[in-house]
PDB file of C-alpha atoms in Angstrom:
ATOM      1  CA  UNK I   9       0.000   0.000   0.000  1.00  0.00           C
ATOM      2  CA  UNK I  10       1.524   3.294  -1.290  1.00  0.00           C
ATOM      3  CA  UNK I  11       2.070   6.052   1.740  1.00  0.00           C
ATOM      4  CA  UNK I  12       0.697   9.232   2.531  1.00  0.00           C
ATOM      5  CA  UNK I  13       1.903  11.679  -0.680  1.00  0.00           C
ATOM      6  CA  UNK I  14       2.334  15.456  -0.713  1.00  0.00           C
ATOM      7  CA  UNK I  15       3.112  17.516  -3.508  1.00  0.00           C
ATOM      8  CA  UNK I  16       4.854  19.776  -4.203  1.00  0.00           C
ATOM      9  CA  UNK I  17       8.017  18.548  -1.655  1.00  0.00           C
ATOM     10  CA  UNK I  18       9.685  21.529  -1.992  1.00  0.00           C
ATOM     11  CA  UNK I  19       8.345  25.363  -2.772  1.00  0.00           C
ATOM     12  CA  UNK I  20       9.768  28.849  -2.554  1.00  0.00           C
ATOM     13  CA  UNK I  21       7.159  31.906  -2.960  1.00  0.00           C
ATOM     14  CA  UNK I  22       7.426  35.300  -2.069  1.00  0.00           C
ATOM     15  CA  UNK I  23       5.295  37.372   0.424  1.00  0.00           C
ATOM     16  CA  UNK I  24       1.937  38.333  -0.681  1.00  0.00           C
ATOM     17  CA  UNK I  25       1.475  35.550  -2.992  1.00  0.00           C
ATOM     18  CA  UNK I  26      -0.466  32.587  -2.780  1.00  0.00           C
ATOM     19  CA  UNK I  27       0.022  28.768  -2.040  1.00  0.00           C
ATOM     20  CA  UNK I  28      -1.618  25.478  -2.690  1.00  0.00           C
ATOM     21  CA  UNK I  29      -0.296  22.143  -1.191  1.00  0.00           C
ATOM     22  CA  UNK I  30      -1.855  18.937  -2.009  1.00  0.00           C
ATOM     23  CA  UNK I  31      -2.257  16.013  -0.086  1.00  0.00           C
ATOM     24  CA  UNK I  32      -2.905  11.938  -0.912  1.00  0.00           C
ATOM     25  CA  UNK I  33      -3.823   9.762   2.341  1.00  0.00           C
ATOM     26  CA  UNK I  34      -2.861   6.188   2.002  1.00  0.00           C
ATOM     27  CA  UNK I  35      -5.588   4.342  -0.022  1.00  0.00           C
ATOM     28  CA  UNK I  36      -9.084   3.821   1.973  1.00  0.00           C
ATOM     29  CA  UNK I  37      -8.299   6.348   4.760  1.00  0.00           C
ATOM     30  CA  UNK I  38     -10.842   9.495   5.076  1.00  0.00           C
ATOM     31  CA  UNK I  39      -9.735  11.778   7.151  1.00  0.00           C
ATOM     32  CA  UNK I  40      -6.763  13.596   6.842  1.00  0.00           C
ATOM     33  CA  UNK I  41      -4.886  16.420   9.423  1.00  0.00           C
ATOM     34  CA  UNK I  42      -2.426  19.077   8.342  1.00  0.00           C
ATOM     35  CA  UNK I  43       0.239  20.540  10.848  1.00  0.00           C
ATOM     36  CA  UNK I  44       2.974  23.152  10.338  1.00  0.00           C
ATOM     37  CA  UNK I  45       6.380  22.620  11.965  1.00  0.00           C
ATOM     38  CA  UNK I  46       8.605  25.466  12.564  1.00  0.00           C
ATOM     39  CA  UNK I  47      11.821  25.670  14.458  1.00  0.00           C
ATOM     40  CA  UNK I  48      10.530  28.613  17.170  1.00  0.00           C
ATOM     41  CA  UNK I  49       6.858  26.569  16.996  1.00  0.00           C
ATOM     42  CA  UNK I  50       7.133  22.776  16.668  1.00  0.00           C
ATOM     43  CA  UNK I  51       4.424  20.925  15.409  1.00  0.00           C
ATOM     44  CA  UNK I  52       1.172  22.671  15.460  1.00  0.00           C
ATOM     45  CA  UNK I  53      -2.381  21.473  14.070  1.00  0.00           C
ATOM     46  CA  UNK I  54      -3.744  23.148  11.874  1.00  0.00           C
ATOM     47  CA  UNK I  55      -7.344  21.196  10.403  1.00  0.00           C
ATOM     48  CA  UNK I  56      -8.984  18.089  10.082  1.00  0.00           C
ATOM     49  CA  UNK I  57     -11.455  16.933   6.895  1.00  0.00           C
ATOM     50  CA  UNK I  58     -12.795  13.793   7.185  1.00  0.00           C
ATOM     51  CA  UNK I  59     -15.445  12.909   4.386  1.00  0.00           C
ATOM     52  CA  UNK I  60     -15.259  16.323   2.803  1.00  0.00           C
ATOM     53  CA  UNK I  61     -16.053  18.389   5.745  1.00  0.00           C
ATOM     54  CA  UNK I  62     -13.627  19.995   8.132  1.00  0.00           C
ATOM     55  CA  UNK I  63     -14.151  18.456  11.398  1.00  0.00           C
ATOM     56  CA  UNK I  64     -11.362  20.690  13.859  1.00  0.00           C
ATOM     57  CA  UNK I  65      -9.309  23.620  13.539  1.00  0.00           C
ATOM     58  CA  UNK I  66      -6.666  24.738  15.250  1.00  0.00           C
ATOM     59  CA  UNK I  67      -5.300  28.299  16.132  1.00  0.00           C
ATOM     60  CA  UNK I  68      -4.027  29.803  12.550  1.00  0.00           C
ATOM     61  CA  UNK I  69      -5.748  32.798  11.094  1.00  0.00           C
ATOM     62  CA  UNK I  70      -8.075  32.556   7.855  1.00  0.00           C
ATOM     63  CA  UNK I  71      -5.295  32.858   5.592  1.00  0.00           C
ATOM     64  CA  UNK I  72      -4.891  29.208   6.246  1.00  0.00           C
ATOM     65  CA  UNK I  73      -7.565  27.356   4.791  1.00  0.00           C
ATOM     66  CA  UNK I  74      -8.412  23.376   3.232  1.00  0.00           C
ATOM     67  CA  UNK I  75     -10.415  21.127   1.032  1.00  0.00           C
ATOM     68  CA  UNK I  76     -10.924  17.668   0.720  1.00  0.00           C
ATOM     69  CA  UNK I  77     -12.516  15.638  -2.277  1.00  0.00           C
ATOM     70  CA  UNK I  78     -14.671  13.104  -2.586  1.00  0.00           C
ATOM     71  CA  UNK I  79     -11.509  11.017  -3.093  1.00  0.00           C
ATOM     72  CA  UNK I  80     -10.336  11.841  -0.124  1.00  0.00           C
ATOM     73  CA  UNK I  81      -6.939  13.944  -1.144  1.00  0.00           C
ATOM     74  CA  UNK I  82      -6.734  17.379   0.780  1.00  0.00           C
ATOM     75  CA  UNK I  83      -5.246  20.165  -0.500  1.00  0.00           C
ATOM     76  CA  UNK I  84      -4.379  23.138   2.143  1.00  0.00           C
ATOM     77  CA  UNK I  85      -4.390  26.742   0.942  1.00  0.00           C
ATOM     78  CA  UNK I  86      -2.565  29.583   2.548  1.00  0.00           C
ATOM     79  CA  UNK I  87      -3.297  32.944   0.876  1.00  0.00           C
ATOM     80  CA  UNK I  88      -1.118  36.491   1.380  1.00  0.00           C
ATOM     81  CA  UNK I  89       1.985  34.737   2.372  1.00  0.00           C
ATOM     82  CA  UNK I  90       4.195  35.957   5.615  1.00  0.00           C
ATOM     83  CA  UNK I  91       7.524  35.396   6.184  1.00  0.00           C
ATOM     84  CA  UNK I  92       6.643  33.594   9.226  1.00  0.00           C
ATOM     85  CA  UNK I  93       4.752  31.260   7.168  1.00  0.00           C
ATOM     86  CA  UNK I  94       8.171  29.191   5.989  1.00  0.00           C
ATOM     87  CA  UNK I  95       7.869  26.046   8.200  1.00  0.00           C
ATOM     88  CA  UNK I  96       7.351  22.406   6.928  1.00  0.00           C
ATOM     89  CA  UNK I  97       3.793  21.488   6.238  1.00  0.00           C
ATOM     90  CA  UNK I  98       2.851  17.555   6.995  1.00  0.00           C
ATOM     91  CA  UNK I  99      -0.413  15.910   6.050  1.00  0.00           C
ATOM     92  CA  UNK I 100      -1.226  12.652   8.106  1.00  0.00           C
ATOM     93  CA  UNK I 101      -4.184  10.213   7.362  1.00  0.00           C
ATOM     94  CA  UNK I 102      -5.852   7.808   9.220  1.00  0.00           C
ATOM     95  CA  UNK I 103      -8.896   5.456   9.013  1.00  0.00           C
ATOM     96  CA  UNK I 104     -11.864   8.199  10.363  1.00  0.00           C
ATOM     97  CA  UNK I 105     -11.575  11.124  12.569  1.00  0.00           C
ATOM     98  CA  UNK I 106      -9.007  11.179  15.394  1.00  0.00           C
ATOM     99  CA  UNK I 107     -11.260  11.335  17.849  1.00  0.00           C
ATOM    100  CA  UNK I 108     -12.051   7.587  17.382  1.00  0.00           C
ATOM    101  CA  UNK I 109      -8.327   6.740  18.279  1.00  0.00           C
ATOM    102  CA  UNK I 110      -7.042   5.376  14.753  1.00  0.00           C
ATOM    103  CA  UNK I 111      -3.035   6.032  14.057  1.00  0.00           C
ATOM    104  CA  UNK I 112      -2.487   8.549  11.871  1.00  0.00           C
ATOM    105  CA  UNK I 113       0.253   7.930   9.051  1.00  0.00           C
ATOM    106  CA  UNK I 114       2.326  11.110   7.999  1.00  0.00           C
ATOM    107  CA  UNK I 115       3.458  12.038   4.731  1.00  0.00           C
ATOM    108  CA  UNK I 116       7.380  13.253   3.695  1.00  0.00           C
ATOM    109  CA  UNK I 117       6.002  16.793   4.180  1.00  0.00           C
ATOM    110  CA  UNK I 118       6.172  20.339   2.017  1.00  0.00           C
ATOM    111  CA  UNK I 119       8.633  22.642   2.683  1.00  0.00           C
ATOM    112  CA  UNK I 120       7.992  26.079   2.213  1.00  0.00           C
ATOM    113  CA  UNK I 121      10.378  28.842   2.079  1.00  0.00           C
ATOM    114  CA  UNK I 122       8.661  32.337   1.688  1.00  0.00           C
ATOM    115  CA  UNK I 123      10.926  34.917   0.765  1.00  0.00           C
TER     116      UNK I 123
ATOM    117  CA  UNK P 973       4.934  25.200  31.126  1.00  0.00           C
ATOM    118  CA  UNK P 974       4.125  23.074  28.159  1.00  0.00           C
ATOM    119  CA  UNK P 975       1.636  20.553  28.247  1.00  0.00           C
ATOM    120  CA  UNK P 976       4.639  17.832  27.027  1.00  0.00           C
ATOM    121  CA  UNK P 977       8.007  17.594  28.447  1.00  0.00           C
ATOM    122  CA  UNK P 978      10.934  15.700  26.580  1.00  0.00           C
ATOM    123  CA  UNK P 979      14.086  15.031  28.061  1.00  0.00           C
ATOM    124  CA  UNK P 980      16.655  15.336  27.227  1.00  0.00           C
ATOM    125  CA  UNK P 981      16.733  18.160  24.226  1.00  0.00           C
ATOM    126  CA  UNK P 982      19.808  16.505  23.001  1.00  0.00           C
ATOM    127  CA  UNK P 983      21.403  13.264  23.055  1.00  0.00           C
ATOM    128  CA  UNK P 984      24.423  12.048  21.819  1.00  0.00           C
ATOM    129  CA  UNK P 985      25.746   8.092  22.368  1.00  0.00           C
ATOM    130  CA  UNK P 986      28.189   5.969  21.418  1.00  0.00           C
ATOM    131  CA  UNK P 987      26.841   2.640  18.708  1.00  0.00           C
ATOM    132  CA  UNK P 988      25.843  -0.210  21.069  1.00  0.00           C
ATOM    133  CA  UNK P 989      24.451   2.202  24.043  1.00  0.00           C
ATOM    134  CA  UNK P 990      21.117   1.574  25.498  1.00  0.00           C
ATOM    135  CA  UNK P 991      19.111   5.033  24.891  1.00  0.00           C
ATOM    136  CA  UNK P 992      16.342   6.798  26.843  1.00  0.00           C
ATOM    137  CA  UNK P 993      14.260   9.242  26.446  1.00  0.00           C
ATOM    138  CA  UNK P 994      11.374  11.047  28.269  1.00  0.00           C
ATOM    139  CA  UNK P 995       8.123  12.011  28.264  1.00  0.00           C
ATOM    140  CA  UNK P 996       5.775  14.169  31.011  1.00  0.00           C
ATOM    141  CA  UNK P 997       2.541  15.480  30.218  1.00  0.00           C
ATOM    142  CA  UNK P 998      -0.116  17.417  32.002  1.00  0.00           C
ATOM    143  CA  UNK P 999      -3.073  16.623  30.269  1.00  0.00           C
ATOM    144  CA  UNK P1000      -5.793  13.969  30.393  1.00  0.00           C
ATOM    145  CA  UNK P1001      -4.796  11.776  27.313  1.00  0.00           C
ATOM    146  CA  UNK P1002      -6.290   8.970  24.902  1.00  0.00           C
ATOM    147  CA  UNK P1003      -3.484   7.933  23.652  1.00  0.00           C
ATOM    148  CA  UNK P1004       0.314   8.556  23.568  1.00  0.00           C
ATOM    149  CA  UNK P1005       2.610   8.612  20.389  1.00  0.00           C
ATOM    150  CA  UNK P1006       6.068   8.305  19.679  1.00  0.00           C
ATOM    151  CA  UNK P1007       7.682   9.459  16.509  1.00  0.00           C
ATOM    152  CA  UNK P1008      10.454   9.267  14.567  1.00  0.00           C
ATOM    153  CA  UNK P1009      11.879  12.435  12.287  1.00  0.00           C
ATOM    154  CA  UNK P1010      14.358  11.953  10.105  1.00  0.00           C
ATOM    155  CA  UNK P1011      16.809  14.894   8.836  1.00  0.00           C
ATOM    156  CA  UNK P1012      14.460  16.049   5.460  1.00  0.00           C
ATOM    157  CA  UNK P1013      11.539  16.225   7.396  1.00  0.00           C
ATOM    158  CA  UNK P1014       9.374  12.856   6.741  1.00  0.00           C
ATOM    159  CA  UNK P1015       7.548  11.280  10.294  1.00  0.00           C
ATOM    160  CA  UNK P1016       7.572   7.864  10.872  1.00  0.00           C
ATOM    161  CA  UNK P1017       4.802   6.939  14.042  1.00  0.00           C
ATOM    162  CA  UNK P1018       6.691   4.504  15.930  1.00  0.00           C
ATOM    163  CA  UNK P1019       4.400   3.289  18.554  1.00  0.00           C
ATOM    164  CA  UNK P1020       0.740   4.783  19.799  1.00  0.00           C
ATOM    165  CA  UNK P1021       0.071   3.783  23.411  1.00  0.00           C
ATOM    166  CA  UNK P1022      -2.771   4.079  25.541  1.00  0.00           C
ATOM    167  CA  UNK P1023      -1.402   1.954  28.776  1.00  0.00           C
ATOM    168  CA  UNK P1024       1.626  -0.696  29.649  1.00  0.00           C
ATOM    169  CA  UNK P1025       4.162  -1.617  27.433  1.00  0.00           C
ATOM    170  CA  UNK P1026       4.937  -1.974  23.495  1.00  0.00           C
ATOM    171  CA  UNK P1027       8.305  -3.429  21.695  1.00  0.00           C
ATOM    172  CA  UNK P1028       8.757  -3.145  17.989  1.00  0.00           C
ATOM    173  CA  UNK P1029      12.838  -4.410  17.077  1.00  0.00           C
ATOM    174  CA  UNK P1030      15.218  -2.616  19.086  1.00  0.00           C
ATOM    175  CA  UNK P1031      12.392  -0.184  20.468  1.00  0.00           C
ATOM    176  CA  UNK P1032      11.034  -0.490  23.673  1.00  0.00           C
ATOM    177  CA  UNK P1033       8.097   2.388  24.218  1.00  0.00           C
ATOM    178  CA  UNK P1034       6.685   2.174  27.835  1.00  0.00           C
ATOM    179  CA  UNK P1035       4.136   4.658  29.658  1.00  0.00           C
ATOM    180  CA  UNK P1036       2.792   5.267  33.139  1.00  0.00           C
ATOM    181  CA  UNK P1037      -0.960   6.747  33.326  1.00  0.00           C
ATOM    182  CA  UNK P1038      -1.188   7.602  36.790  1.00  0.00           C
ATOM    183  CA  UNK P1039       2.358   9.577  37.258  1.00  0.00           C
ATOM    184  CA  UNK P1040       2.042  10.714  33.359  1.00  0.00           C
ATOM    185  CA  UNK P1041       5.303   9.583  32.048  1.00  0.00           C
ATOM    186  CA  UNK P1042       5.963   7.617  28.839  1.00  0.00           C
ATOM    187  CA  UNK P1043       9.596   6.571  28.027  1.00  0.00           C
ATOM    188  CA  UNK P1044      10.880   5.141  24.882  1.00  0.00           C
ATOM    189  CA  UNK P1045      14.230   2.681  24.785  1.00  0.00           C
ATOM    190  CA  UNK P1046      16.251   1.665  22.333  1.00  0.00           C
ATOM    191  CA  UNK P1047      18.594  -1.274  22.612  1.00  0.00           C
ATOM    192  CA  UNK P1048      22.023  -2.022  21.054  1.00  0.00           C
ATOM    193  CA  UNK P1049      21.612   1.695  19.235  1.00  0.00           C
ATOM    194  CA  UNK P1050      23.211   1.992  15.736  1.00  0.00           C
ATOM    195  CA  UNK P1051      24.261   5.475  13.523  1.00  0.00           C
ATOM    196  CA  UNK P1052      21.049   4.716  11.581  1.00  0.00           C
ATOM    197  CA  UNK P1053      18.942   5.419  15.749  1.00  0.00           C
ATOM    198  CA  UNK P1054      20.230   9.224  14.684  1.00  0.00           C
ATOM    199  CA  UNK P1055      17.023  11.237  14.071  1.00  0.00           C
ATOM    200  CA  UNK P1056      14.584  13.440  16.373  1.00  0.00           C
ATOM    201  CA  UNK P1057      12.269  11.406  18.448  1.00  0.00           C
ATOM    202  CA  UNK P1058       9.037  13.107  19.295  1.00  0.00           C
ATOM    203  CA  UNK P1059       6.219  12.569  22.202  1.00  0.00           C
ATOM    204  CA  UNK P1060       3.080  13.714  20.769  1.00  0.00           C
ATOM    205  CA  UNK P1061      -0.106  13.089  23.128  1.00  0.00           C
ATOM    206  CA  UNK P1062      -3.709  12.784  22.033  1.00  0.00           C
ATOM    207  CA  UNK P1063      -5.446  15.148  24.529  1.00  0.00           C
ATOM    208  CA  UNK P1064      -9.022  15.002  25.842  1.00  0.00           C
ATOM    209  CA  UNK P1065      -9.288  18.483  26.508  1.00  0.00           C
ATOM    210  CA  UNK P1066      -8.075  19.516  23.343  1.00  0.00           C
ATOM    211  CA  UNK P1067     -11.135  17.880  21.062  1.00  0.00           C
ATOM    212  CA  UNK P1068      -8.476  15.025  20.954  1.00  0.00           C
ATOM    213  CA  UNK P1069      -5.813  16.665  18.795  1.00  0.00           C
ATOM    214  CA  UNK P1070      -2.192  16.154  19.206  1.00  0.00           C
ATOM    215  CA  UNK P1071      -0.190  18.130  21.237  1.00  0.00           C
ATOM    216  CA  UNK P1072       3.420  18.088  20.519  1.00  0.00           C
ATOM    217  CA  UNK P1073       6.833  18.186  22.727  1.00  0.00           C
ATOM    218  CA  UNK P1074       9.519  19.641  21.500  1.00  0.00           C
ATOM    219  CA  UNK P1075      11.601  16.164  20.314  1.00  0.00           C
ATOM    220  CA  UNK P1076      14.741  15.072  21.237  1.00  0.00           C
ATOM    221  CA  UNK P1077      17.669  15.022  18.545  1.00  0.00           C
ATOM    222  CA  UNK P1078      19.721  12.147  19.226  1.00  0.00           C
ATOM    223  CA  UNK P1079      22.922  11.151  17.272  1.00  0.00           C
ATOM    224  CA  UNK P1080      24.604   8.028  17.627  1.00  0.00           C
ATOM    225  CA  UNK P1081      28.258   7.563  16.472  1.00  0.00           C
ATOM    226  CA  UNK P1082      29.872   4.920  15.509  1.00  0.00           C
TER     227      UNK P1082
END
C-alpha cells in the first residue's frame, strides 16, 4: 500500500502571494490532518477533513484554509503569504476522525520557504 | 509550562548504548505517540500507546498513566537510531488533537 503523498516537496514563494499544497492519504483512509512545523513553533495542528467536511481547527488565522474531495486527497491553501509562514507542512491520514483513536500515518512533508 | 516535556533536548551516544528518552505530560490523554523524524523532514509513528508496554525491534516504548510519564528505549543503538524522536499526546481536553513536545535530537556515532 503506497504512503501518505504530498506535492509539491519543496516550494519557494514570495510574500503576498499565494500557495496550494496537495495532499494523498494512504488508499481507503478518510480523514486527513495538516500541521505546520517550525523551528521557534514545533508541530502545530492546523485542520482536520474527514469525508469532505472539516471536522477541527486549530489556532491559525483565515489565511490558512483546506479542502478535501470526494476522493479523499486534501489540498491546504494559505493565501497572502508571511515570512513567518516558511515552516514544513505535513499531512497525516488515518482510518476516520481522530477522535475515534485510529493512528495517523504522515506524509514526507512540504517545505515552504517564503521569501 | 508546556503541556509535554521531553528530556533530554539533546542526546548524543556511542553505537551499542542503550538510549532513553522522556516524556511528562499534564493533560488527560487517549493515547500517547512516539515518533520518529528523520533529517528532510518525513515522520515515521513509531508506537501509539494508551497503557503498559509496546516493543517493535530494538524499540522499547513504555508509559505510566497515573504519574504521566511515557519513556521510549532503544537497545544495542546503531548510527542509523540518529534522528529526532518526538512525544506527541492525544489530549481530551483539546477535542483530541495532538499536542506536541519539542523532540529530542539524538545522534549516535559509531
Amino acid at each position: 500500500k503506497a504512503g501518505v503523498t504530498q506535492t509539491p516537496r519543496y516550494l519557494i514563494k514570495t510574500r503576498g502571494q499565494q500557495v496550494t499544497l496537495s495532499c494523498s492519504p494512504i488508499s481507503g483512509h478518510r480523514s486527513v490532518s495538516w500541521y505546520q512545523q517550525t523551528p521557534g513553533q514545533g508541530l502545530q495542528f492546523l485542520f482536520e477533513y474527514f469525508s469532505e467536511t472539516q471536522r477541527n481547527k486549530g489556532n491559525f488565522p483565515g489565511r490558512f484554509s483546506g479542502r478535501q474531495f470526494s476522493n479523499s486527497r486534501s489540498e491546504m491553501n494559505v493565501s497572502t503569504l508571511e515570512l513567518g509562514d516558511s515552516a514544513l507542512y505535513l499531512c497525516a491520514s488515518s482510518l476516520a476522525p481522530v477522535t475515534q483513536g485510529y493512528e495517523q500515518y504522515f506524509g514526507p512533508g512540504t517545505r515552504l520557504t517564503v521569501t | 509550562k508546556n503541556e509535554v516535556e521531553q528530556s533530554p533536548q539533546n542526546l548524543t551516544a556511542q553505537e551499542g548504548e542503550f538510549i532513553t528518552i522522556n516524556c511528562s505530560y499534564s493533560v488527560g490523554i487517549s493515547a500517547l505517540h512516539w515518533l520518529q523524524q528523520h533529517p528532510g523532514g518525513g515522520i515515521v509513528s513509531l508506537f501509539m500507546l494508551s497503557s503498559g508496554k509496546k516493543k517493535h525491534g530494538r524499540l522499547i516504548a513504555t508509559i505510566n498513566i497515573q504519574e504521566k510519564h511515557s519513556s521510549l528505549h532503544i537497545t544495542a543503538s546503531h548510527p542509523r537510531d540518529s534522528a529526532v524522536y518526538i512525544c506527541a499526546v492525544r489530549s481530551l481536553d483539546s477535542n483530541y488533537q495532538l499536542i506536541w513536545g519539542a523532540g529530542t535530537k539524538l545522534i549516535i556515532k559509531p
